[in-house]
Amino acid sequence: MAVTVANCCFSALSSAFKSHPRLATSTCHSYLDGRSLKASDNKNRAPKKRSSASPPKSNAQKLPGRLKDDKFSLYGDGISGKGDAGRLQSTGFKSFGAQRKEKKEFQLDSREQQVEPGNFQDATFLNAVVKVYCTHTAPDYSLPWQKQRQYTSTGSAFMIGDGKLLTNAHCVEHDTQIKVKRRGDDTKYVAKVLARGVDCDIALLSVESQEFWKGAEPLRLGHLPRLQDAVTVVGYPLGGDTISVTKGVVSRIEVTSYAHGSSDLLGIQIDAAINPGNSGGPAFNEQGECIGVAFQVYRSEEAENIGYVIPTTVVSHFLNDYERNGKYTGFPCLGVLLQKLENPALRACLQVQSNEGVLVRRVEPTSDANNVLKQGDVMVSFDDVHVGSEGTVPFRSNERIAFRYLISQKFAGDVAELGIIRAGKFIKVPVELNPRVHLVPYHIDGDQPSYLIIAGLVFTPLSEPLIEEECDESIGLKLLTKARYSLARFKGEQIVILSQVLANEVNIGYEDMGNQQVLKFNGTRIKNIHHLAHLVASCQDKYMGFEFEDNYLAVLEREVAMAASPRILKDYGIPSERSDDLLEPYVDSLGDNQAIEHDFGDSPVSNLEMGFDSLLWA
């Protein structure tokens, strides 16, 4: 899990809010792909978690009508631009290679390469590790019709054969240009992204140039290592231009929080030094087999030398998913909030005879489990593997691991058989596993956030990048609560907000509105931003009425508003009144599935914010 010393800038938030990666202000946030951020916040505060995913914010001039203070100053070591470097504090990244099976399946390679321990300098497989140069242009979520100022970063990648490279997804996030350079070569070659796994922080690249692949030997995937096994991390970190090698041992293997994707997957903890630029580089065992991809670090004043590697099991899952579907579909989830059953009285009350099982506390409405599981069920097995009272399952010879590990071994659309105890009776039920549906997404698909401008009123879906960019105070406690504690009630549901008002005589009296949820349009509850665009386009009434949170009402005369819109767009230099995705015809696949007012749940919707150890999402 990537963590930094961070500070909460919204004093009214609860401790669960403060622990969320998007609610913390990093004292200094450093990226292992060569990026660094520094905040002007107080440095002497308690450590908080922070995602390593978000790119540096742009200092580009904002459009008139939006005054905001950016939390972060720009750039630092390893990135072009100006800004204070600050005290380096967090997140490391690295990557590893994969081997292709003849039949399209990726397997772990048990063959040992003849490499003497400690003789890595002359090992030929080091030539498979390349340096990545990426130019990023991130969306501006506050002004969604434009981009932020571009920045550059460097990272690492490695060859896996068939003209492909592996690196970290965060290394090539919002890429506009990617170039790679081999060890000992002075030529950079253009690379393209074939697949991007945000949840597992892996990206698959291709290089078309045949010259780049001359004499190349792809890496092989090794098996999952054991504790105290020696590990060597290879990459191109800051501090020099040539390849770098650091050594350590495997400290721990367990389900780990992946900061970039806000997911929980198997991770390898190591004590080898990981520095900015190591992201996407491989980690080797003593036999020269690639056993993982370096991707994040944990740094605080209480701990040191804690780095994380994406294991071969996760990489193979990513590659097999891509081969099966022609694209990456993601890791599935069960969609239930579970409570541990350590207390004997609690187990007796639920009529659980043995020391096993976890209690179903909440089921996501969009998951298939919502059709078969009920609150109060006790899940005691997953595909005939017994689940312990602490939510763990057997792992290897004499180890145990979080139950979520079994779910991560499945693919989207797979069916698992759950053994549950309901009212004292044991039954088995099938559940289809699919990727989780987020009401407030952590990442936005595509290059542009959705937006709709009506007579200067700018509407956009609420997202975690928008929350981070806007700063917590301007978003407001109620929206933050919905983002942290509310679940999507149907697929496609969004929280649509009025992000700002572009001042004009047609919207007099509304110009100070901002970051408020719009609930209804002319009495019809809004399902998502596309639904709102459809309602506005099909409106024939004299007035257009927007009902917001806290019963606030904004009304525009339709013909006057539509006539004023082109002039407002011209005055503010906006190319279009809506994003490209809203130009497509609206298809109401949701039927009459109207979203009612969101009830706040009794716990956060992500394990990253969970402050109570006895509760966990699967």
Short mmCIF file of C-alpha atoms in Angstrom, two decimals, residues 211-584:
data_model
loop_
_atom_site.label_atom_id
_atom_site.label_comp_id
_atom_site.label_asym_id
_atom_site.label_seq_id
_atom_site.Cartn_x
_atom_site.Cartn_y
_atom_site.Cartn_z
CA GLU A 211 15.23 -2.41 -34.60
CA PHE A 212 14.23 -2.11 -30.94
CA TRP A 213 13.79 -5.89 -30.60
CA LYS A 214 17.06 -7.00 -32.21
CA GLY A 215 18.87 -9.38 -29.87
CA ALA A 216 16.21 -8.97 -27.17
CA GLU A 217 15.57 -11.80 -24.71
CA PRO A 218 12.25 -11.47 -22.87
CA LEU A 219 12.01 -12.18 -19.16
CA ARG A 220 10.35 -15.23 -17.66
CA LEU A 221 7.93 -15.18 -14.77
CA GLY A 222 9.03 -17.08 -11.69
CA HIS A 223 6.97 -18.51 -8.86
CA LEU A 224 5.72 -16.68 -5.80
CA PRO A 225 8.74 -16.37 -3.48
CA ARG A 226 9.05 -17.47 0.15
CA LEU A 227 9.72 -15.27 3.14
CA GLN A 228 13.36 -14.21 3.44
CA ASP A 229 14.09 -15.12 -0.19
CA ALA A 230 16.64 -12.75 -1.71
CA VAL A 231 15.19 -10.22 -4.17
CA THR A 232 16.87 -7.80 -6.58
CA VAL A 233 15.07 -4.72 -7.92
CA VAL A 234 16.17 -3.39 -11.30
CA GLY A 235 15.16 -0.14 -12.95
CA TYR A 236 16.03 3.43 -13.82
CA PRO A 237 15.46 5.52 -10.68
CA LEU A 238 16.44 9.14 -10.17
CA GLY A 239 20.07 9.92 -9.45
CA GLY A 240 21.55 8.80 -12.77
CA ASP A 241 20.84 7.69 -16.33
CA THR A 242 22.11 4.10 -16.25
CA ILE A 243 20.42 1.00 -14.91
CA SER A 244 20.25 0.59 -11.13
CA VAL A 245 20.25 -2.60 -9.03
CA THR A 246 19.26 -2.82 -5.35
CA LYS A 247 18.97 -5.91 -3.17
CA GLY A 248 16.89 -7.05 -0.22
CA VAL A 249 14.71 -9.89 1.01
CA VAL A 250 11.02 -10.78 0.93
CA SER A 251 9.54 -9.49 4.19
CA ARG A 252 5.85 -10.34 3.84
CA ILE A 253 3.28 -11.69 1.38
CA GLU A 254 -0.36 -10.72 1.91
CA VAL A 255 -3.36 -8.97 0.39
CA THR A 256 -2.26 -5.35 0.04
CA SER A 257 -3.99 -2.06 -0.77
CA TYR A 258 -3.01 -0.89 -4.24
CA ALA A 259 -2.98 2.89 -3.92
CA HIS A 260 -3.29 3.70 -7.64
CA GLY A 261 -6.36 1.55 -8.21
CA SER A 262 -7.80 1.71 -4.67
CA SER A 263 -8.08 -2.09 -4.76
CA ASP A 264 -6.93 -5.00 -2.59
CA LEU A 265 -4.78 -7.64 -4.29
CA LEU A 266 -1.89 -9.92 -3.40
CA GLY A 267 1.34 -8.02 -2.82
CA ILE A 268 4.96 -8.80 -1.89
CA GLN A 269 6.63 -6.60 0.71
CA ILE A 270 10.40 -6.26 0.37
CA ASP A 271 13.13 -4.21 2.06
CA ALA A 272 15.17 -3.48 -1.08
CA ALA A 273 15.53 0.23 -1.80
CA ILE A 274 12.88 1.56 -4.18
CA ASN A 275 13.20 5.11 -5.47
CA PRO A 276 11.36 7.42 -7.90
CA GLY A 277 11.86 5.99 -11.40
CA ASN A 278 11.86 2.32 -10.30
CA SER A 279 8.16 2.13 -11.18
CA GLY A 280 7.56 -0.58 -13.76
CA GLY A 281 10.91 -2.28 -13.24
CA PRO A 282 11.19 -6.03 -12.50
CA ALA A 283 12.20 -7.75 -9.28
CA PHE A 284 14.30 -10.93 -9.60
CA ASN A 285 15.07 -13.91 -7.40
CA GLU A 286 18.56 -15.42 -7.10
CA GLN A 287 17.96 -17.61 -10.15
CA GLY A 288 17.29 -14.59 -12.35
CA GLU A 289 13.54 -15.26 -12.58
CA CYS A 290 11.21 -12.28 -12.51
CA ILE A 291 9.04 -12.58 -9.40
CA GLY A 292 7.24 -9.24 -9.49
CA VAL A 293 6.84 -5.60 -10.51
CA ALA A 294 7.86 -2.83 -8.12
CA PHE A 295 5.03 -0.35 -7.78
CA GLN A 296 4.77 1.44 -4.43
CA VAL A 297 6.46 2.09 -1.10
CA TYR A 298 5.43 2.93 2.44
CA ARG A 299 7.34 5.74 4.09
CA SER A 300 6.79 7.44 7.39
CA GLU A 301 8.85 8.50 10.36
CA GLU A 302 7.91 5.27 12.12
CA ALA A 303 8.97 2.88 9.32
CA GLU A 304 11.58 2.56 6.61
CA ASN A 305 12.60 0.20 3.80
CA ILE A 306 9.06 -0.98 3.08
CA GLY A 307 8.54 -1.48 -0.64
CA TYR A 308 5.92 -3.45 -2.55
CA VAL A 309 6.04 -5.67 -5.61
CA ILE A 310 3.12 -6.86 -7.76
CA PRO A 311 3.49 -10.67 -7.74
CA THR A 312 3.49 -12.93 -10.78
CA THR A 313 0.02 -14.25 -9.96
CA VAL A 314 -1.48 -10.79 -10.42
CA VAL A 315 0.53 -10.13 -13.60
CA SER A 316 -0.50 -13.48 -15.11
CA HIS A 317 -4.14 -12.70 -14.30
CA PHE A 318 -3.82 -9.34 -16.10
CA LEU A 319 -2.21 -10.91 -19.18
CA ASN A 320 -4.65 -13.82 -19.37
CA ASP A 321 -7.57 -11.42 -19.05
CA TYR A 322 -6.22 -9.42 -21.97
CA GLU A 323 -5.70 -12.54 -24.09
CA ARG A 324 -9.16 -13.93 -23.31
CA ASN A 325 -11.12 -10.76 -24.06
CA GLY A 326 -8.91 -8.74 -26.39
CA LYS A 327 -8.97 -6.05 -23.73
CA TYR A 328 -8.56 -5.77 -19.98
CA THR A 329 -11.84 -6.23 -18.09
CA GLY A 330 -10.60 -5.99 -14.49
CA PHE A 331 -10.54 -8.04 -11.30
CA PRO A 332 -13.97 -9.10 -10.05
CA CYS A 333 -15.44 -8.56 -6.61
CA LEU A 334 -18.13 -10.20 -4.50
CA GLY A 335 -19.74 -6.93 -3.45
CA VAL A 336 -20.39 -7.60 0.23
CA LEU A 337 -19.33 -5.97 3.49
CA LEU A 338 -18.24 -8.67 5.93
CA GLN A 339 -17.78 -8.70 9.69
CA LYS A 340 -15.38 -11.02 11.48
CA LEU A 341 -16.86 -13.56 13.92
CA GLU A 342 -14.19 -13.80 16.60
CA ASN A 343 -16.64 -13.48 19.50
CA PRO A 344 -18.08 -16.86 20.68
CA ALA A 345 -21.37 -15.29 21.81
CA LEU A 346 -21.84 -13.70 18.39
CA ARG A 347 -21.27 -17.04 16.68
CA ALA A 348 -23.68 -18.79 19.04
CA CYS A 349 -26.36 -16.17 18.40
CA LEU A 350 -26.00 -16.74 14.65
CA GLN A 351 -26.13 -20.54 15.17
CA VAL A 352 -22.60 -21.06 13.87
CA GLN A 353 -21.27 -24.20 15.53
CA SER A 354 -17.58 -23.96 14.62
CA ASN A 355 -14.94 -21.24 14.72
CA GLU A 356 -15.43 -20.18 11.12
CA GLY A 357 -17.35 -17.86 8.86
CA VAL A 358 -17.86 -14.14 8.38
CA LEU A 359 -21.10 -12.20 8.77
CA VAL A 360 -22.70 -10.45 5.78
CA ARG A 361 -23.39 -6.90 6.90
CA ARG A 362 -24.17 -5.17 3.61
CA VAL A 363 -24.60 -6.21 -0.04
CA GLU A 364 -24.00 -3.90 -2.96
CA PRO A 365 -27.22 -3.43 -5.00
CA THR A 366 -25.28 -3.66 -8.30
CA SER A 367 -23.61 -7.00 -7.50
CA ASP A 368 -25.00 -10.44 -8.36
CA ALA A 369 -24.64 -11.33 -4.69
CA ASN A 370 -27.58 -8.99 -4.03
CA ASN A 371 -29.83 -11.63 -5.62
CA VAL A 372 -28.71 -14.51 -3.39
CA LEU A 373 -27.20 -13.14 -0.17
CA LYS A 374 -29.03 -11.45 2.67
CA GLN A 375 -27.90 -9.31 5.56
CA GLY A 376 -27.32 -11.70 8.47
CA ASP A 377 -26.06 -14.60 6.37
CA VAL A 378 -22.81 -16.21 7.54
CA MET A 379 -20.44 -17.17 4.74
CA VAL A 380 -18.39 -20.20 5.76
CA SER A 381 -16.87 -21.34 2.46
CA PHE A 382 -15.87 -20.10 -1.00
CA ASP A 383 -15.62 -22.80 -3.67
CA ASP A 384 -15.38 -25.38 -0.84
CA VAL A 385 -12.48 -23.52 0.82
CA HIS A 386 -13.36 -22.88 4.46
CA VAL A 387 -13.34 -19.23 5.56
CA GLY A 388 -12.08 -18.59 9.11
CA SER A 389 -13.77 -16.35 11.66
CA GLU A 390 -11.19 -13.63 10.96
CA GLY A 391 -11.94 -13.65 7.24
CA THR A 392 -8.87 -15.68 6.25
CA VAL A 393 -8.33 -18.86 4.21
CA PRO A 394 -5.45 -21.36 4.02
CA PHE A 395 -2.50 -20.18 1.91
CA ARG A 396 0.38 -22.42 0.83
CA SER A 397 1.67 -24.84 3.49
CA ASN A 398 1.14 -23.30 6.92
CA GLU A 399 0.02 -19.74 6.17
CA ARG A 400 -3.31 -17.95 6.05
CA ILE A 401 -4.34 -15.02 3.87
CA ALA A 402 -7.31 -12.67 3.55
CA PHE A 403 -10.37 -14.28 1.98
CA ARG A 404 -10.34 -11.62 -0.78
CA TYR A 405 -7.37 -13.45 -2.30
CA LEU A 406 -9.68 -16.21 -3.56
CA ILE A 407 -11.91 -13.67 -5.30
CA SER A 408 -8.89 -12.14 -7.06
CA GLN A 409 -8.09 -15.51 -8.64
CA LYS A 410 -11.36 -15.37 -10.58
CA PHE A 411 -12.13 -13.56 -13.83
CA ALA A 412 -15.04 -11.28 -14.62
CA GLY A 413 -18.11 -13.44 -15.30
CA ASP A 414 -16.86 -16.46 -13.35
CA VAL A 415 -19.28 -18.14 -10.95
CA ALA A 416 -18.27 -19.01 -7.39
CA GLU A 417 -20.11 -21.34 -5.01
CA LEU A 418 -20.64 -19.86 -1.57
CA GLY A 419 -21.43 -21.94 1.49
CA ILE A 420 -23.60 -19.93 3.88
CA ILE A 421 -25.47 -20.46 7.12
CA ARG A 422 -28.89 -18.81 7.08
CA ALA A 423 -31.08 -19.13 10.19
CA GLY A 424 -28.97 -22.07 11.37
CA LYS A 425 -29.21 -24.01 8.09
CA PHE A 426 -26.26 -24.60 5.74
CA ILE A 427 -26.91 -24.01 2.03
CA LYS A 428 -24.79 -23.44 -1.08
CA VAL A 429 -25.53 -20.65 -3.53
CA PRO A 430 -23.87 -19.68 -6.85
CA VAL A 431 -22.73 -16.08 -7.34
CA GLU A 432 -21.42 -14.46 -10.51
CA LEU A 433 -18.38 -12.26 -9.93
CA ASN A 434 -17.93 -8.99 -11.81
CA PRO A 435 -15.87 -5.80 -11.41
CA ARG A 436 -17.20 -3.39 -8.82
CA VAL A 437 -19.48 -0.53 -9.82
CA HIS A 438 -18.43 2.71 -8.10
CA LEU A 439 -20.98 5.45 -7.53
CA VAL A 440 -18.07 7.90 -7.32
CA PRO A 441 -15.29 6.50 -9.55
CA TYR A 442 -11.62 6.67 -8.63
CA HIS A 443 -10.60 6.99 -12.27
CA ILE A 444 -12.34 8.37 -15.34
CA ASP A 445 -12.40 6.23 -18.49
CA GLY A 446 -11.40 8.06 -21.64
CA ASP A 447 -9.56 11.32 -22.11
CA GLN A 448 -12.28 13.75 -21.05
CA PRO A 449 -14.66 13.99 -18.10
CA SER A 450 -18.34 14.30 -18.99
CA TYR A 451 -19.83 17.78 -18.72
CA LEU A 452 -22.94 19.71 -19.76
CA ILE A 453 -23.26 23.53 -19.87
CA ILE A 454 -26.74 25.07 -19.79
CA ALA A 455 -26.85 28.88 -19.86
CA GLY A 456 -23.56 28.98 -17.94
CA LEU A 457 -24.49 26.29 -15.43
CA VAL A 458 -21.73 23.65 -15.60
CA PHE A 459 -22.80 20.11 -14.68
CA THR A 460 -20.43 17.16 -14.29
CA PRO A 461 -20.44 13.79 -12.46
CA LEU A 462 -18.78 13.67 -9.05
CA SER A 463 -15.49 11.73 -9.12
CA GLU A 464 -12.52 11.25 -6.83
CA PRO A 465 -10.17 13.22 -9.14
CA LEU A 466 -12.63 16.12 -9.02
CA ILE A 467 -12.79 15.94 -5.21
CA GLU A 468 -9.01 15.98 -5.03
CA GLU A 469 -8.69 18.85 -7.47
CA GLU A 470 -11.39 21.00 -5.92
CA CYS A 471 -10.22 20.60 -2.29
CA ASP A 472 -12.43 19.16 0.40
CA GLU A 473 -13.74 22.45 1.78
CA SER A 474 -15.24 23.52 -1.53
CA ILE A 475 -16.88 20.13 -2.10
CA GLY A 476 -18.68 20.20 1.25
CA LEU A 477 -19.26 17.67 3.98
CA LYS A 478 -22.53 16.30 2.60
CA LEU A 479 -21.10 15.44 -0.83
CA LEU A 480 -18.01 13.95 0.80
CA THR A 481 -20.25 11.80 2.97
CA LYS A 482 -22.14 10.54 -0.08
CA ALA A 483 -18.88 9.81 -1.86
CA ARG A 484 -17.55 7.80 1.09
CA TYR A 485 -20.67 6.05 2.38
CA SER A 486 -23.16 5.64 -0.50
CA LEU A 487 -23.37 2.73 -2.93
CA ALA A 488 -24.64 2.78 -6.51
CA ARG A 489 -28.22 1.49 -6.58
CA PHE A 490 -28.09 0.54 -10.27
CA LYS A 491 -25.46 0.35 -13.00
CA GLY A 492 -24.87 3.70 -14.63
CA GLU A 493 -25.94 5.78 -11.64
CA GLN A 494 -23.94 8.96 -11.01
CA ILE A 495 -23.97 11.85 -8.57
CA VAL A 496 -24.36 14.85 -10.90
CA ILE A 497 -23.21 18.18 -9.48
CA LEU A 498 -23.30 21.79 -10.53
CA SER A 499 -19.56 22.45 -10.39
CA GLN A 500 -19.73 26.19 -11.11
CA VAL A 501 -21.73 28.94 -12.83
CA LEU A 502 -20.20 31.00 -15.64
CA ALA A 503 -21.60 34.40 -14.75
CA ASN A 504 -23.98 35.98 -17.26
CA GLU A 505 -27.10 38.10 -17.07
CA VAL A 506 -29.24 35.06 -17.84
CA ASN A 507 -28.13 33.30 -14.62
CA ILE A 508 -28.17 36.32 -12.29
CA GLY A 509 -28.54 35.20 -8.68
CA TYR A 510 -26.99 31.79 -9.30
CA GLU A 511 -23.39 32.84 -9.98
CA ASP A 512 -22.16 31.96 -6.49
CA MET A 513 -23.43 28.39 -6.67
CA GLY A 514 -20.87 25.60 -6.92
CA ASN A 515 -20.33 21.93 -6.12
CA GLN A 516 -23.96 21.19 -5.30
CA GLN A 517 -25.75 18.01 -6.28
CA VAL A 518 -28.63 18.43 -8.71
CA LEU A 519 -31.38 15.94 -7.88
CA LYS A 520 -34.25 16.69 -10.30
CA PHE A 521 -34.97 18.42 -13.58
CA ASN A 522 -38.55 19.64 -13.91
CA GLY A 523 -39.60 17.11 -11.27
CA THR A 524 -37.81 14.09 -12.82
CA ARG A 525 -35.07 12.55 -10.71
CA ILE A 526 -31.72 12.53 -12.52
CA LYS A 527 -29.99 9.19 -12.98
CA ASN A 528 -26.72 10.35 -14.56
CA ILE A 529 -25.23 13.16 -16.63
CA HIS A 530 -26.40 11.61 -19.92
CA HIS A 531 -29.94 11.40 -18.55
CA LEU A 532 -29.81 15.10 -17.61
CA ALA A 533 -28.62 16.02 -21.11
CA HIS A 534 -31.51 14.02 -22.57
CA LEU A 535 -34.07 15.68 -20.29
CA VAL A 536 -32.83 19.16 -21.22
CA ALA A 537 -32.75 18.40 -24.96
CA SER A 538 -36.30 17.01 -24.94
CA CYS A 539 -37.76 19.76 -22.73
CA GLN A 540 -40.61 21.78 -24.31
CA ASP A 541 -41.73 23.60 -21.17
CA LYS A 542 -41.41 27.37 -20.79
CA TYR A 543 -39.16 27.01 -17.77
CA MET A 544 -36.34 24.70 -16.85
CA GLY A 545 -36.24 23.92 -13.14
CA PHE A 546 -33.24 22.40 -11.38
CA GLU A 547 -33.76 21.07 -7.86
CA PHE A 548 -30.61 20.83 -5.78
CA GLU A 549 -29.61 19.41 -2.43
CA ASP A 550 -31.19 21.13 0.59
CA ASN A 551 -34.30 22.02 -1.47
CA TYR A 552 -32.53 24.80 -3.39
CA LEU A 553 -34.28 25.66 -6.67
CA ALA A 554 -32.85 27.30 -9.80
CA VAL A 555 -35.16 28.21 -12.70
CA LEU A 556 -34.28 29.42 -16.19
CA GLU A 557 -36.56 30.51 -19.01
CA ARG A 558 -35.85 27.86 -21.64
CA GLU A 559 -35.83 29.96 -24.83
CA VAL A 560 -33.81 32.77 -23.26
CA ALA A 561 -31.33 30.28 -21.77
CA MET A 562 -30.83 28.45 -25.06
CA ALA A 563 -30.33 31.73 -26.93
CA ALA A 564 -27.73 32.90 -24.40
CA SER A 565 -25.71 29.65 -24.35
CA PRO A 566 -23.67 30.21 -27.56
CA ARG A 567 -22.68 33.71 -26.40
CA ILE A 568 -21.59 32.39 -22.99
CA LEU A 569 -19.48 29.68 -24.60
CA LYS A 570 -17.79 32.26 -26.82
CA ASP A 571 -17.14 34.65 -23.93
CA TYR A 572 -15.41 31.96 -21.91
CA GLY A 573 -13.60 30.30 -24.82
CA ILE A 574 -15.37 26.96 -24.47
CA PRO A 575 -15.55 24.88 -27.68
CA SER A 576 -18.73 22.93 -26.95
CA GLU A 577 -21.66 22.96 -24.57
CA ARG A 578 -21.21 19.25 -23.81
CA SER A 579 -18.57 16.54 -23.85
CA ASP A 580 -18.30 14.21 -26.84
CA ASP A 581 -19.84 11.24 -25.01
CA LEU A 582 -23.07 13.21 -24.48
CA LEU A 583 -23.45 13.69 -28.25
CA GLU A 584 -24.42 10.02 -28.52
#
